[in-house]
Short mmCIF file of C-alpha atoms and ligand atoms in Angstrom, two decimals:
data_model
loop_
_atom_site.label_atom_id
_atom_site.label_comp_id
_atom_site.label_asym_id
_atom_site.label_seq_id
_atom_site.Cartn_x
_atom_site.Cartn_y
_atom_site.Cartn_z
CA UNK A 738 59.05 0.15 99.10
CA UNK A 739 61.01 0.53 95.88
CA UNK A 740 57.75 0.55 93.95
CA UNK A 741 56.52 3.37 96.04
CA UNK A 742 59.69 5.38 95.49
CA UNK A 743 59.52 4.74 91.70
CA UNK A 744 55.92 5.72 91.67
CA UNK A 745 56.74 8.93 93.50
CA UNK A 746 59.59 9.70 91.13
CA UNK A 747 57.37 9.18 88.08
CA UNK A 748 54.81 11.43 89.53
CA UNK A 749 57.35 14.13 90.13
CA UNK A 750 58.71 13.81 86.61
CA UNK A 751 55.13 14.12 85.21
CA UNK A 752 54.63 17.19 87.35
CA UNK A 753 57.80 18.86 86.20
CA UNK A 754 57.07 18.08 82.59
CA UNK A 755 53.53 19.54 82.93
CA UNK A 756 54.81 22.78 84.53
CA UNK A 757 57.56 23.08 81.85
CA UNK A 758 55.03 22.63 79.10
CA UNK A 759 52.42 24.99 80.62
CA UNK A 760 55.13 27.62 81.11
CA UNK A 761 56.30 27.14 77.53
CA UNK A 762 52.73 27.37 76.20
CA UNK A 763 52.04 30.49 78.21
CA UNK A 764 55.30 32.06 77.00
CA UNK A 765 54.38 31.36 73.37
CA UNK A 766 52.11 34.41 73.11
CA UNK A 767 52.83 36.02 69.83
CA UNK A 768 54.83 39.21 69.69
CA UNK A 769 52.52 41.86 68.00
CA UNK A 770 53.08 42.42 64.32
CA UNK A 771 52.86 46.02 63.31
CA UNK A 772 52.94 47.73 59.99
CA UNK A 773 55.35 50.70 59.59
CA UNK A 774 54.81 53.87 57.68
CA UNK A 775 56.39 54.16 54.25
CA UNK A 776 59.85 55.85 54.35
CA UNK A 777 59.56 59.43 52.99
CA UNK A 778 61.93 60.57 50.19
CA UNK A 779 64.92 62.55 51.19
CA UNK A 780 66.50 65.57 49.50
CA UNK A 781 69.06 64.73 46.79
CA UNK A 782 71.68 66.69 48.63
CA UNK A 783 71.36 64.55 51.85
CA UNK A 784 73.56 61.70 50.53
CA UNK A 785 76.03 64.29 49.21
CA UNK A 786 76.20 65.96 52.60
CA UNK A 787 76.95 62.66 54.35
CA UNK A 788 79.75 61.99 51.84
CA UNK A 789 81.16 65.53 52.39
CA UNK A 790 81.02 65.05 56.15
CA UNK A 791 83.23 61.94 55.87
CA UNK A 792 85.83 63.77 53.82
CA UNK A 793 86.53 66.18 56.67
CA UNK A 794 88.94 64.42 58.94
CA UNK A 795 87.59 65.29 62.35
CA UNK A 796 89.73 62.61 64.09
CA UNK A 797 90.10 62.44 67.82
CA UNK A 798 93.52 60.85 68.51
CA UNK A 799 94.15 60.91 72.26
CA UNK A 800 93.24 63.04 75.16
CA UNK A 801 96.75 64.23 75.46
CA UNK A 802 97.08 65.42 71.87
CA UNK A 803 95.91 68.77 70.56
CA UNK A 804 92.69 68.98 68.65
CA UNK A 805 92.99 69.27 64.88
CA UNK A 806 91.64 72.76 64.86
CA UNK A 807 91.66 73.16 61.10
CA UNK A 808 89.51 70.07 60.44
CA UNK A 809 87.05 70.94 63.12
CA UNK A 810 86.69 74.49 61.83
CA UNK A 811 86.22 73.15 58.32
CA UNK A 812 83.49 70.87 59.66
CA UNK A 813 81.72 73.94 61.22
CA UNK A 814 81.87 75.76 57.91
CA UNK A 815 80.52 72.76 56.12
CA UNK A 816 77.52 72.54 58.60
CA UNK A 817 76.82 76.23 58.21
CA UNK A 818 76.72 75.96 54.43
CA UNK A 819 74.75 72.64 54.27
CA UNK A 820 72.19 73.60 56.84
CA UNK A 821 71.49 77.31 56.38
CA UNK A 822 68.05 77.29 58.07
CA UNK A 823 69.34 75.51 61.14
CA UNK A 824 71.88 78.17 61.52
CA UNK A 825 69.53 81.09 60.72
CA UNK A 826 66.63 80.00 62.93
CA UNK A 827 68.09 78.07 65.83
CA UNK A 828 70.43 79.84 68.21
CA UNK A 829 73.75 78.07 68.57
CA UNK A 830 75.98 77.88 71.64
CA UNK A 831 79.56 76.79 71.19
CA UNK A 832 81.30 74.82 73.92
CA UNK A 833 85.07 74.52 74.12
CA UNK A 834 85.50 75.78 70.56
CA UNK A 835 83.97 72.86 68.55
CA UNK A 836 80.89 71.34 70.28
CA UNK A 837 77.53 72.81 69.47
CA UNK A 838 74.15 73.05 71.14
CA UNK A 839 71.18 74.31 69.06
CA UNK A 840 67.89 75.32 70.64
CA UNK A 841 64.58 74.81 68.79
CA UNK A 842 61.94 76.49 70.82
CA UNK A 843 58.75 74.47 71.14
CA UNK A 844 55.20 75.80 71.24
CA UNK A 845 54.51 74.34 74.65
CA UNK A 846 56.87 75.62 77.34
CA UNK A 847 55.29 73.38 79.91
CA UNK A 848 56.80 70.27 78.30
CA UNK A 849 60.32 69.24 79.34
CA UNK A 850 62.65 69.34 76.30
CA UNK A 851 64.16 66.50 74.29
CA UNK A 852 67.95 66.41 73.58
CA UNK A 853 68.83 64.73 70.27
CA UNK A 854 72.63 64.12 70.21
CA UNK A 855 75.45 62.71 68.13
CA UNK A 856 79.18 63.22 67.93
CA UNK A 857 81.13 64.74 65.08
CA UNK A 858 84.61 63.25 65.80
CA UNK A 859 85.76 59.89 64.57
CA UNK A 860 88.46 57.38 65.45
CA UNK A 861 91.68 57.28 63.43
CA UNK A 862 92.25 54.75 60.61
CA UNK A 863 95.03 52.48 61.53
CA UNK A 864 97.86 52.72 59.06
CA UNK A 865 98.45 49.01 59.17
CA UNK A 866 94.79 48.38 58.12
CA UNK A 867 94.79 50.86 55.24
CA UNK A 868 95.30 48.23 52.52
CA UNK A 869 92.40 46.22 53.90
CA UNK A 870 89.92 49.01 53.08
CA UNK A 871 88.29 48.62 49.70
CA UNK A 872 87.77 52.39 49.48
CA UNK A 873 89.74 55.47 50.70
CA UNK A 874 88.61 55.75 54.37
CA UNK A 875 88.08 59.52 54.06
CA UNK A 876 86.97 59.52 50.44
CA UNK A 877 83.27 59.71 51.14
CA UNK A 878 82.74 57.20 48.28
CA UNK A 879 79.18 56.49 47.24
CA UNK A 880 78.69 53.09 45.60
CA UNK A 881 76.27 50.13 45.75
CA UNK A 882 73.64 52.38 47.25
CA UNK A 883 75.92 52.89 50.22
CA UNK A 884 78.04 55.73 51.61
CA UNK A 885 81.54 54.52 52.59
CA UNK A 886 84.03 55.77 54.97
CA UNK A 887 85.19 56.50 58.53
CA UNK A 888 82.27 58.06 60.49
CA UNK A 889 79.39 56.94 58.24
CA UNK A 890 78.25 54.53 61.02
CA UNK A 891 79.91 56.11 64.00
CA UNK A 892 78.58 58.75 64.15
CA UNK A 893 78.38 61.26 61.36
CA UNK A 894 75.47 59.27 59.96
CA UNK A 895 73.47 60.36 63.00
CA UNK A 896 74.78 63.96 62.93
CA UNK A 897 73.75 64.39 59.29
CA UNK A 898 70.46 62.49 59.66
CA UNK A 899 69.43 64.76 62.54
CA UNK A 900 70.31 67.92 60.64
CA UNK A 901 68.64 66.77 57.44
CA UNK A 902 65.47 66.08 59.34
CA UNK A 903 65.57 69.46 61.13
CA UNK A 904 66.50 71.50 58.03
CA UNK A 905 63.63 69.98 56.05
CA UNK A 906 61.08 70.70 58.93
CA UNK A 907 62.30 74.27 59.12
CA UNK A 908 61.87 74.63 55.41
CA UNK A 909 58.27 73.69 55.95
CA UNK A 910 58.05 76.34 58.71
CA UNK A 911 57.42 73.61 61.23
CA UNK A 912 57.54 74.31 64.92
CA UNK A 913 57.72 71.39 67.36
CA UNK A 914 55.36 71.16 70.32
CA UNK A 915 58.25 70.55 72.67
CA UNK A 916 61.52 72.35 72.77
CA UNK A 917 64.25 70.35 71.06
CA UNK A 918 67.96 70.73 71.68
CA UNK A 919 70.49 69.38 69.19
CA UNK A 920 73.73 68.48 70.85
CA UNK A 921 76.83 67.73 68.79
CA UNK A 922 80.03 66.83 70.60
CA UNK A 923 83.56 66.90 69.18
CA UNK A 924 85.44 64.56 71.47
CA UNK A 925 83.24 61.49 72.14
CA UNK A 926 85.96 59.10 71.09
CA UNK A 927 88.23 60.46 73.83
CA UNK A 928 85.61 60.51 76.66
CA UNK A 929 83.52 63.62 75.72
CA UNK A 930 84.80 65.77 78.61
CA UNK A 931 85.11 68.97 76.56
CA UNK A 932 82.02 68.39 74.49
CA UNK A 933 79.02 66.48 75.85
CA UNK A 934 80.12 66.83 79.43
CA UNK A 935 80.37 70.59 79.21
CA UNK A 936 76.99 70.72 77.46
CA UNK A 937 75.43 68.57 80.20
CA UNK A 938 76.97 70.93 82.79
CA UNK A 939 75.18 73.79 81.07
CA UNK A 940 71.80 71.99 81.47
CA UNK A 941 72.63 71.34 85.02
CA UNK A 942 73.36 75.04 85.77
CA UNK A 943 70.20 76.05 83.97
CA UNK A 944 68.25 73.48 85.94
CA UNK A 945 66.80 71.96 82.80
CA UNK A 946 65.77 68.35 83.06
CA UNK A 947 65.07 66.86 79.65
CA UNK A 948 62.30 64.34 79.26
CA UNK A 949 64.37 62.34 76.71
CA UNK A 950 67.98 62.32 75.68
CA UNK A 951 68.70 60.19 72.63
CA UNK A 952 72.19 59.27 71.44
CA UNK A 953 73.96 56.59 69.40
CA UNK A 954 74.11 53.01 70.78
CA UNK A 955 71.66 50.29 69.85
CA UNK A 956 70.30 49.77 66.37
CA UNK A 957 68.06 47.39 64.44
CA UNK A 958 69.46 43.84 64.02
CA UNK A 959 68.42 40.94 61.85
CA UNK A 960 71.81 39.19 62.10
CA UNK A 961 71.91 38.55 65.86
CA UNK A 962 68.56 36.80 66.23
CA UNK A 963 68.24 34.75 63.02
CA UNK A 964 65.86 32.28 64.63
CA UNK A 965 63.32 35.00 65.15
CA UNK A 966 63.01 35.89 61.39
CA UNK A 967 62.05 39.41 62.47
CA UNK A 968 64.10 42.57 62.87
CA UNK A 969 64.85 43.41 66.53
CA UNK A 970 65.34 47.01 67.62
CA UNK A 971 67.85 46.83 70.45
CA UNK A 972 67.25 50.04 72.35
CA UNK A 973 70.08 50.96 74.78
CA UNK A 974 68.61 51.95 78.21
CA UNK A 975 71.96 52.04 80.04
CA UNK A 976 75.63 51.28 79.53
CA UNK A 977 78.17 49.18 81.41
CA UNK A 978 80.79 50.85 83.44
CA UNK A 979 84.28 51.45 82.35
CA UNK A 980 87.06 50.73 84.76
CA UNK A 981 90.82 50.40 84.35
CA UNK A 982 93.30 49.27 87.00
CA UNK A 983 97.08 49.21 87.11
CA UNK A 984 98.38 46.02 88.59
CA UNK A 985 101.95 46.39 89.76
CA UNK A 986 104.59 44.09 91.24
CA UNK A 987 107.91 45.31 92.52
CA UNK A 988 110.72 42.88 93.31
CA UNK A 989 114.47 43.40 93.12
CA UNK A 990 115.77 42.39 89.76
CA UNK A 991 119.27 41.62 88.64
CA UNK A 992 121.35 39.74 86.13
CA UNK A 993 119.46 37.23 84.04
CA UNK A 994 122.24 34.67 84.53
CA UNK A 995 121.36 34.12 88.17
CA UNK A 996 117.54 34.51 88.45
CA UNK A 997 115.58 34.17 91.68
CA UNK A 998 112.95 31.47 91.90
CA UNK A 999 110.25 34.17 91.20
CA UNK A 1000 110.53 37.48 89.47
CA UNK A 1001 108.17 40.45 89.36
CA UNK A 1002 107.08 39.30 85.89
CA UNK A 1003 106.42 35.73 87.12
CA UNK A 1004 104.30 37.02 89.96
CA UNK A 1005 102.26 39.25 87.75
CA UNK A 1006 101.82 36.57 85.10
CA UNK A 1007 100.51 34.15 87.71
CA UNK A 1008 98.21 36.82 89.08
CA UNK A 1009 96.77 37.28 85.59
CA UNK A 1010 96.20 33.57 85.08
CA UNK A 1011 94.37 33.43 88.38
CA UNK A 1012 92.34 36.54 87.62
CA UNK A 1013 91.21 35.21 84.30
CA UNK A 1014 90.43 31.68 85.50
CA UNK A 1015 87.01 32.72 86.75
CA UNK A 1016 84.44 35.40 86.00
CA UNK A 1017 82.35 37.50 88.15
CA UNK A 1018 78.74 36.17 88.67
CA UNK A 1019 76.47 35.43 85.70
CA UNK A 1020 73.63 37.91 85.90
CA UNK A 1021 70.36 37.42 83.97
CA UNK A 1022 68.71 40.64 85.27
CA UNK A 1023 67.78 44.14 84.32
CA UNK A 1024 67.27 45.11 80.64
CA UNK A 1025 68.78 41.81 79.43
CA UNK A 1026 66.10 39.88 81.24
CA UNK A 1027 63.39 41.92 79.57
CA UNK A 1028 65.08 41.38 76.21
CA UNK A 1029 64.98 37.65 76.72
CA UNK A 1030 61.36 37.75 77.71
CA UNK A 1031 60.47 39.75 74.64
CA UNK A 1032 62.35 37.64 72.05
CA UNK A 1033 61.79 34.27 73.81
CA UNK A 1034 58.22 33.69 72.63
CA UNK A 1035 59.46 33.98 69.01
CA UNK A 1036 62.20 31.43 69.34
CA UNK A 1037 62.14 27.74 68.22
CA UNK A 1038 60.58 25.33 70.77
CA UNK A 1039 63.73 24.28 72.54
CA UNK A 1040 65.04 27.78 73.26
CA UNK A 1041 61.49 28.93 74.06
CA UNK A 1042 61.08 26.17 76.61
CA UNK A 1043 64.41 26.97 78.24
CA UNK A 1044 63.66 30.67 78.44
CA UNK A 1045 60.17 30.08 79.79
CA UNK A 1046 61.59 27.82 82.52
CA UNK A 1047 64.65 29.50 83.80
CA UNK A 1048 64.14 28.03 87.21
CA UNK A 1049 65.03 24.66 85.69
CA UNK A 1050 67.23 25.53 82.66
CA UNK A 1051 69.31 28.43 83.94
CA UNK A 1052 72.56 26.31 84.08
CA UNK A 1053 72.06 25.34 80.49
CA UNK A 1054 71.30 28.80 79.36
CA UNK A 1055 74.27 30.12 81.17
CA UNK A 1056 76.54 27.63 79.42
CA UNK A 1057 75.02 28.55 76.03
CA UNK A 1058 75.38 32.34 76.56
CA UNK A 1059 78.93 31.97 77.79
CA UNK A 1060 80.00 30.18 74.60
CA UNK A 1061 80.01 33.45 72.61
CA UNK A 1062 82.13 36.33 73.75
CA UNK A 1063 79.38 38.70 72.74
CA UNK A 1064 76.58 37.18 74.78
CA UNK A 1065 79.00 36.41 77.56
CA UNK A 1066 79.64 40.14 77.94
CA UNK A 1067 75.88 40.74 78.24
CA UNK A 1068 75.59 38.65 81.32
CA UNK A 1069 79.03 39.22 82.97
CA UNK A 1070 81.20 42.04 84.21
CA UNK A 1071 84.25 41.45 82.04
CA UNK A 1072 87.89 41.91 83.19
CA UNK A 1073 90.78 41.63 80.67
CA UNK A 1074 94.44 42.74 80.52
CA UNK A 1075 95.11 45.25 77.79
CA UNK A 1076 98.58 46.72 78.23
CA UNK A 1077 101.58 44.81 79.63
CA UNK A 1078 104.79 46.60 80.62
CA UNK A 1079 108.12 45.30 81.93
CA UNK A 1080 111.75 44.91 81.04
CA UNK A 1081 114.32 46.87 79.08
CA UNK A 1082 116.97 44.47 77.97
CA UNK A 1083 117.25 40.72 77.36
CA UNK A 1084 119.86 40.07 80.06
CA UNK A 1085 118.28 42.24 82.82
CA UNK A 1086 115.61 40.94 85.21
CA UNK A 1087 113.25 43.93 85.61
CA UNK A 1088 112.43 45.06 89.14
CA UNK A 1089 108.96 46.02 88.22
CA UNK A 1090 106.11 44.69 86.13
CA UNK A 1091 102.81 46.36 85.48
CA UNK A 1092 99.69 45.55 83.54
CA UNK A 1093 96.67 47.57 82.81
CA UNK A 1094 93.48 45.59 83.21
CA UNK A 1095 90.15 46.92 81.79
CA UNK A 1096 86.77 45.96 83.13
CA UNK A 1097 83.30 46.68 81.77
CA UNK A 1098 81.11 46.20 84.83
CA UNK A 1099 77.35 45.52 85.14
CA UNK A 1100 75.19 47.81 87.24
CA UNK A 1101 75.09 45.08 89.94
CA UNK A 1102 78.93 44.98 90.17
CA UNK A 1103 80.15 48.39 91.33
CA UNK A 1104 83.98 49.19 91.31
CA UNK A 1105 84.42 48.12 94.92
CA UNK A 1106 83.04 44.68 94.20
CA UNK A 1107 85.26 44.41 91.13
CA UNK A 1108 88.34 45.21 93.23
CA UNK A 1109 87.24 42.71 95.87
CA UNK A 1110 86.85 40.07 93.22
CA UNK A 1111 90.27 40.79 91.72
CA UNK A 1112 91.92 40.61 95.16
CA UNK A 1113 90.20 37.29 95.93
CA UNK A 1114 91.26 35.78 92.56
CA UNK A 1115 94.87 37.02 92.59
CA UNK A 1116 95.32 36.15 96.27
CA UNK A 1117 98.77 37.70 96.49
CA UNK A 1118 99.46 40.86 98.50
CA UNK A 1119 102.58 41.54 96.42
CA UNK A 1120 100.28 42.57 93.55
CA UNK A 1121 99.09 46.20 93.99
CA UNK A 1122 95.80 47.14 92.41
CA UNK A 1123 95.47 50.81 91.66
CA UNK A 1124 92.17 52.05 90.10
CA UNK A 1125 92.50 54.83 87.46
CA UNK A 1126 90.94 58.23 88.47
CA UNK A 1127 88.60 58.44 85.51
CA UNK A 1128 86.86 55.13 86.31
CA UNK A 1129 83.12 55.14 85.93
CA UNK A 1130 80.58 52.65 87.14
CA UNK A 1131 77.58 51.55 84.99
CA UNK A 1132 75.14 54.32 84.07
CA UNK A 1133 71.64 54.58 85.42
CA UNK A 1134 69.06 52.38 83.72
CA UNK A 1135 66.18 54.20 82.01
CA UNK A 1136 62.92 52.47 82.86
CA UNK A 1137 61.11 50.73 80.12
CA UNK A 1138 57.90 52.03 81.58
CA UNK A 1139 59.08 55.59 81.32
CA UNK A 1140 57.99 58.05 78.68
CA UNK A 1141 61.45 58.12 77.00
CA UNK A 1142 61.65 54.41 76.20
CA UNK A 1143 57.99 54.21 75.28
CA UNK A 1144 58.41 57.09 72.81
CA UNK A 1145 61.37 55.48 71.11
CA UNK A 1146 59.56 52.14 71.02
CA UNK A 1147 56.66 53.90 69.37
CA UNK A 1148 58.79 55.52 66.70
CA UNK A 1149 60.55 52.22 66.02
CA UNK A 1150 57.24 50.55 65.15
CA UNK A 1151 56.63 53.30 62.69
CA UNK A 1152 59.94 53.15 60.83
CA UNK A 1153 60.51 49.35 60.58
CA UNK A 1154 57.86 46.88 59.55
CA UNK A 1155 57.30 43.97 62.00
CA UNK A 1156 59.98 45.12 64.40
CA UNK A 1157 60.34 43.79 67.92
CA UNK A 1158 61.73 46.60 70.17
CA UNK A 1159 63.72 45.39 73.15
CA UNK A 1160 65.80 47.12 75.84
CA UNK A 1161 69.43 46.34 76.35
CA UNK A 1162 72.58 47.40 78.09
CA UNK A 1163 75.37 48.85 75.98
CA UNK A 1164 78.82 47.31 76.47
CA UNK A 1165 80.62 50.45 75.27
CA UNK A 1166 80.23 54.01 76.40
CA UNK A 1167 78.57 57.04 74.74
CA UNK A 1168 78.38 60.79 75.32
CA UNK A 1169 74.85 60.45 76.67
CA UNK A 1170 76.10 59.09 80.02
CA UNK A 1171 76.97 62.79 80.91
CA UNK A 1172 73.21 63.42 81.04
CA UNK A 1173 72.54 60.49 83.37
CA UNK A 1174 71.69 62.52 86.38
CA UNK A 1175 69.75 65.32 84.74
CA UNK A 1176 67.47 63.64 82.21
CA UNK A 1177 64.37 61.59 82.96
CA UNK A 1178 65.21 59.08 80.32
CA UNK A 1179 68.41 58.46 78.39
CA UNK A 1180 68.15 56.19 75.35
CA UNK A 1181 70.91 54.97 73.01
CA UNK A 1182 69.52 54.09 69.58
CA UNK A 1183 69.80 54.83 65.86
CA UNK A 1184 67.62 53.31 63.22
CA UNK A 1185 70.31 51.68 61.11
CA UNK A 1186 70.40 47.94 60.52
CA UNK A 1187 73.44 46.01 61.50
CA UNK A 1188 75.78 48.82 60.46
CA UNK A 1189 79.25 47.71 59.44
CA UNK A 1190 82.75 48.82 60.27
CA UNK A 1191 82.46 50.63 63.68
CA UNK A 1192 85.97 51.57 64.55
CA UNK A 1193 87.14 49.08 61.95
CA UNK A 1194 87.55 48.48 58.23
CA UNK A 1195 85.19 49.43 55.46
CA UNK A 1196 82.87 51.42 57.67
CA UNK A 1197 79.69 52.18 55.73
CA UNK A 1198 76.04 53.16 55.83
CA UNK A 1199 73.46 51.93 53.25
CA UNK A 1200 71.52 54.83 51.88
CA UNK A 1201 68.27 53.11 52.82
CA UNK A 1202 69.38 53.06 56.45
CA UNK A 1203 70.27 56.78 56.17
CA UNK A 1204 66.75 57.50 54.94
CA UNK A 1205 65.30 55.55 57.79
CA UNK A 1206 67.42 57.39 60.31
CA UNK A 1207 66.22 60.80 58.90
CA UNK A 1208 62.68 59.54 58.97
CA UNK A 1209 63.17 58.36 62.59
CA UNK A 1210 64.46 61.77 63.81
CA UNK A 1211 61.75 63.61 61.89
CA UNK A 1212 58.97 61.50 63.43
CA UNK A 1213 60.51 61.84 66.86
CA UNK A 1214 60.45 65.66 66.56
CA UNK A 1215 56.93 65.73 65.10
CA UNK A 1216 55.59 63.48 67.89
CA UNK A 1217 57.51 65.09 70.67
CA UNK A 1218 54.33 66.62 72.05
CA UNK A 1219 51.98 63.64 71.67
CA UNK A 1220 51.23 60.76 73.95
CA UNK A 1221 52.57 57.53 72.82
CA UNK A 1222 50.04 55.85 70.63
CA UNK A 1223 51.74 53.10 68.70
CA UNK A 1224 50.16 54.40 65.44
CA UNK A 1225 50.98 51.53 63.13
CA UNK A 1226 48.14 49.06 62.59
CA UNK A 1227 48.57 45.59 64.01
CA UNK A 1228 48.52 42.97 61.22
CA UNK A 1229 48.15 39.22 61.25
CA UNK A 1230 51.33 37.41 60.47
CA UNK A 1231 51.33 36.70 56.73
ZN1 LIG B 1068 80.27 56.73 68.50
#
């Protein structure tokens, strides 16, 4: 009997091993290697323009604070001077004083337009972080073949690249096949309600449904997948939701010399501990699933085997991905406290404690589910959960089989040798979400490589990246009317 069972077990083990190996082998199909086109030279003035753009402090502080009118006006003047042909030849509409929409009429009116967008405002530089910068944040310093300063990576690099590409094509008297709109918002960093949202409203009213909207978001990375030894273009096809909740507990306070067993602060603190003790479900689906399937075949054997056999290794993969806060956020809806408020004096027990909790939710976890999860975790009716009015669930996901994604994929191959384009979901928000319901495809991508200093210290953009970005937009415009045809020649791995 025991012999029979052993025999059966051995057979099962052999079978599982065979299936695992076959799956791994099948998964090992090489990712195509493609040769890009050589980067074209840019005008000498281009780098100077980016530097100048950085020096104008178009800072968005807070929704409640007035716009720095002088800076935004100065920025408009700068654009008009730096890009005369754009301003001569393309009609400009102004939205809420400082956001702009340019229209470049295409030859073929039957084609739905493209919208190429970027934002002109930047986040402030923290006073406390000033001495950590190696350059003046608004100096527009050019050194080490790099332009330094607030906005170079987010998102003036894109604004200037787009305009450089268009100005040059206009100089050559070029006319695109398809109508191209250039959309520049002035308040992305404070939710884009006056800029991109107003511009999207205009499209809605005109009943114009763009074929493609492209905004900031993903980029090319070599640092995030070192095992692959190839650059990966992470192309944003959607973004997580942005939800905030106020958690409040009210309980009569009093003198700190005679405290109750439990205070409002105690209850709230316990609620937070419970809330944070577990995560919402691990979800290996949507764009992230496609991403793993595309990079998987290039990974070392162990990783490849695990990714090819998720039916068996999912628990191990889950554990691995949850180790890093970055990958964890790709597979989970996150929930974290960000503002804590209670108390006025050291000897007074406050009667009220509140905390703001911020959640970035996956498309599969809409707000209602997030609230239900929080209630279940907190398990205490004394804690009120109030959602903020501006809460927004995850965006729509643009199909990777759609024309928009395919076009960007195609251009990626042309601007970066040997690149592997993959779809992914942005963890932050961009202006492009305002176009979600009117465009056929919304893509978040710029052709920089591992840009540094987003919202942080020593923000900068290497001039070579800047060149590639200009090239990217220029190709996108020139190929707006053509079918996708992955032009670069496939080459054998050297
Ligand atoms: Zn940005």
